[in-house]
Amino acid sequence: MVPPSQRGSGYGHILAKSYLYYAPALGYKASVFNLVYDNNTASVKLWEALNFTKAGLIPKAGRLRRKDGEGEEYVDAIIFYKSFEETGPDADDQ
């Protein structure tokens, strides 16, 4: 989602935090990102840092251009999940 020229500037984190604010405010109870390519280390680290759970792996989910530009390769995709419902002893305090 972030253009290559803007990567590393924190825009992905800002967009993700905004999503975590607005999705529950709009009534969503959970979220699934079903196609996060495992070679996209910035995205994987972002969702992990925001406490999303790795719910699954789809082997060879995409055929993408190689980073060196020499042809294509199959890449696995991670399914990330997060519940927006509070659980635990402090849930009533929210």
Coordinates of C-alpha atoms in Angstrom, one line a residue:
M1 CA 0.0 0.0 0.0
V2 CA 2.9 2.4 0.6
P3 CA 4.7 3.5 -2.6
P4 CA 8.3 2.4 -2.8
S5 CA 9.6 6.0 -2.5
Q6 CA 7.8 6.4 0.8
R7 CA 8.8 3.1 2.4
G8 CA 10.7 3.3 5.7
S9 CA 9.0 6.6 6.7
G10 CA 6.5 5.0 9.1
Y11 CA 3.4 5.5 6.8
G12 CA 2.6 1.8 6.9
H13 CA 2.5 1.9 10.7
I14 CA 0.3 4.9 10.7
L15 CA -2.1 3.3 8.3
A16 CA -2.2 0.1 10.3
K17 CA -2.8 1.9 13.6
S18 CA -5.6 3.9 11.9
Y19 CA -7.2 0.6 10.8
L20 CA -7.0 -0.7 14.3
Y21 CA -8.9 2.3 15.5
Y22 CA -11.6 2.5 12.8
A23 CA -12.4 -1.2 12.2
P24 CA -13.7 -1.8 15.8
A25 CA -15.3 1.7 15.8
L26 CA -17.3 0.6 12.7
G27 CA -18.5 -2.5 14.4
Y28 CA -16.0 -5.1 13.2
K29 CA -15.3 -7.9 15.7
A30 CA -12.2 -9.2 14.1
S31 CA -9.9 -8.9 11.1
V32 CA -8.2 -11.2 8.7
F33 CA -5.4 -10.3 6.2
N34 CA -5.4 -13.3 4.0
L35 CA -2.5 -12.6 1.6
V36 CA 0.6 -11.2 3.3
Y37 CA 3.5 -12.6 1.3
D38 CA 6.2 -13.9 3.6
N39 CA 9.0 -12.2 1.6
N40 CA 7.4 -8.8 2.6
T41 CA 9.3 -8.6 5.8
A42 CA 8.1 -5.0 6.6
S43 CA 4.5 -6.1 6.4
V44 CA 5.0 -9.3 8.4
K45 CA 6.9 -7.4 11.2
L46 CA 4.2 -4.7 11.2
W47 CA 1.3 -7.1 11.8
E48 CA 3.3 -9.1 14.3
A49 CA 4.1 -5.9 16.2
L50 CA 0.4 -5.0 16.4
N51 CA -0.3 -8.4 17.9
F52 CA -1.9 -10.1 15.0
T53 CA -1.8 -13.9 15.1
K54 CA -0.4 -16.0 12.3
A55 CA -3.5 -18.1 11.6
G56 CA -2.2 -20.0 8.6
L57 CA 0.1 -20.3 5.7
I58 CA -0.7 -20.8 2.1
P59 CA 2.2 -22.5 0.3
K60 CA 3.2 -21.0 -3.1
A61 CA 0.2 -18.6 -3.0
G62 CA 1.7 -16.1 -5.4
R63 CA 4.0 -16.0 -8.4
L64 CA 6.0 -12.8 -8.0
R65 CA 8.9 -11.1 -9.7
R66 CA 12.2 -12.0 -8.0
K67 CA 13.9 -9.2 -6.2
D68 CA 16.9 -9.5 -8.5
G69 CA 14.6 -9.0 -11.5
E70 CA 15.6 -12.3 -13.0
G71 CA 12.3 -14.1 -13.6
E72 CA 9.6 -15.1 -11.1
E73 CA 9.3 -17.3 -8.0
Y74 CA 6.5 -18.8 -6.0
V75 CA 6.0 -17.2 -2.6
D76 CA 4.1 -18.4 0.5
A77 CA 1.5 -16.2 2.0
I78 CA 0.7 -15.8 5.7
I79 CA -2.9 -15.3 7.0
F80 CA -3.0 -12.9 9.9
Y81 CA -5.9 -12.6 12.3
K82 CA -6.8 -10.3 15.2
S83 CA -9.9 -10.2 17.4
F84 CA -11.2 -6.7 18.4
E85 CA -13.2 -8.1 21.2
E86 CA -11.6 -7.7 24.7
T87 CA -11.1 -10.8 26.7
G88 CA -9.7 -11.4 30.2
P89 CA -10.3 -10.1 33.7
D90 CA -10.1 -6.4 32.7
A91 CA -12.5 -6.6 29.7
D92 CA -15.4 -5.0 31.7
D93 CA -13.3 -1.9 32.4
Q94 CA -13.1 -1.0 28.7

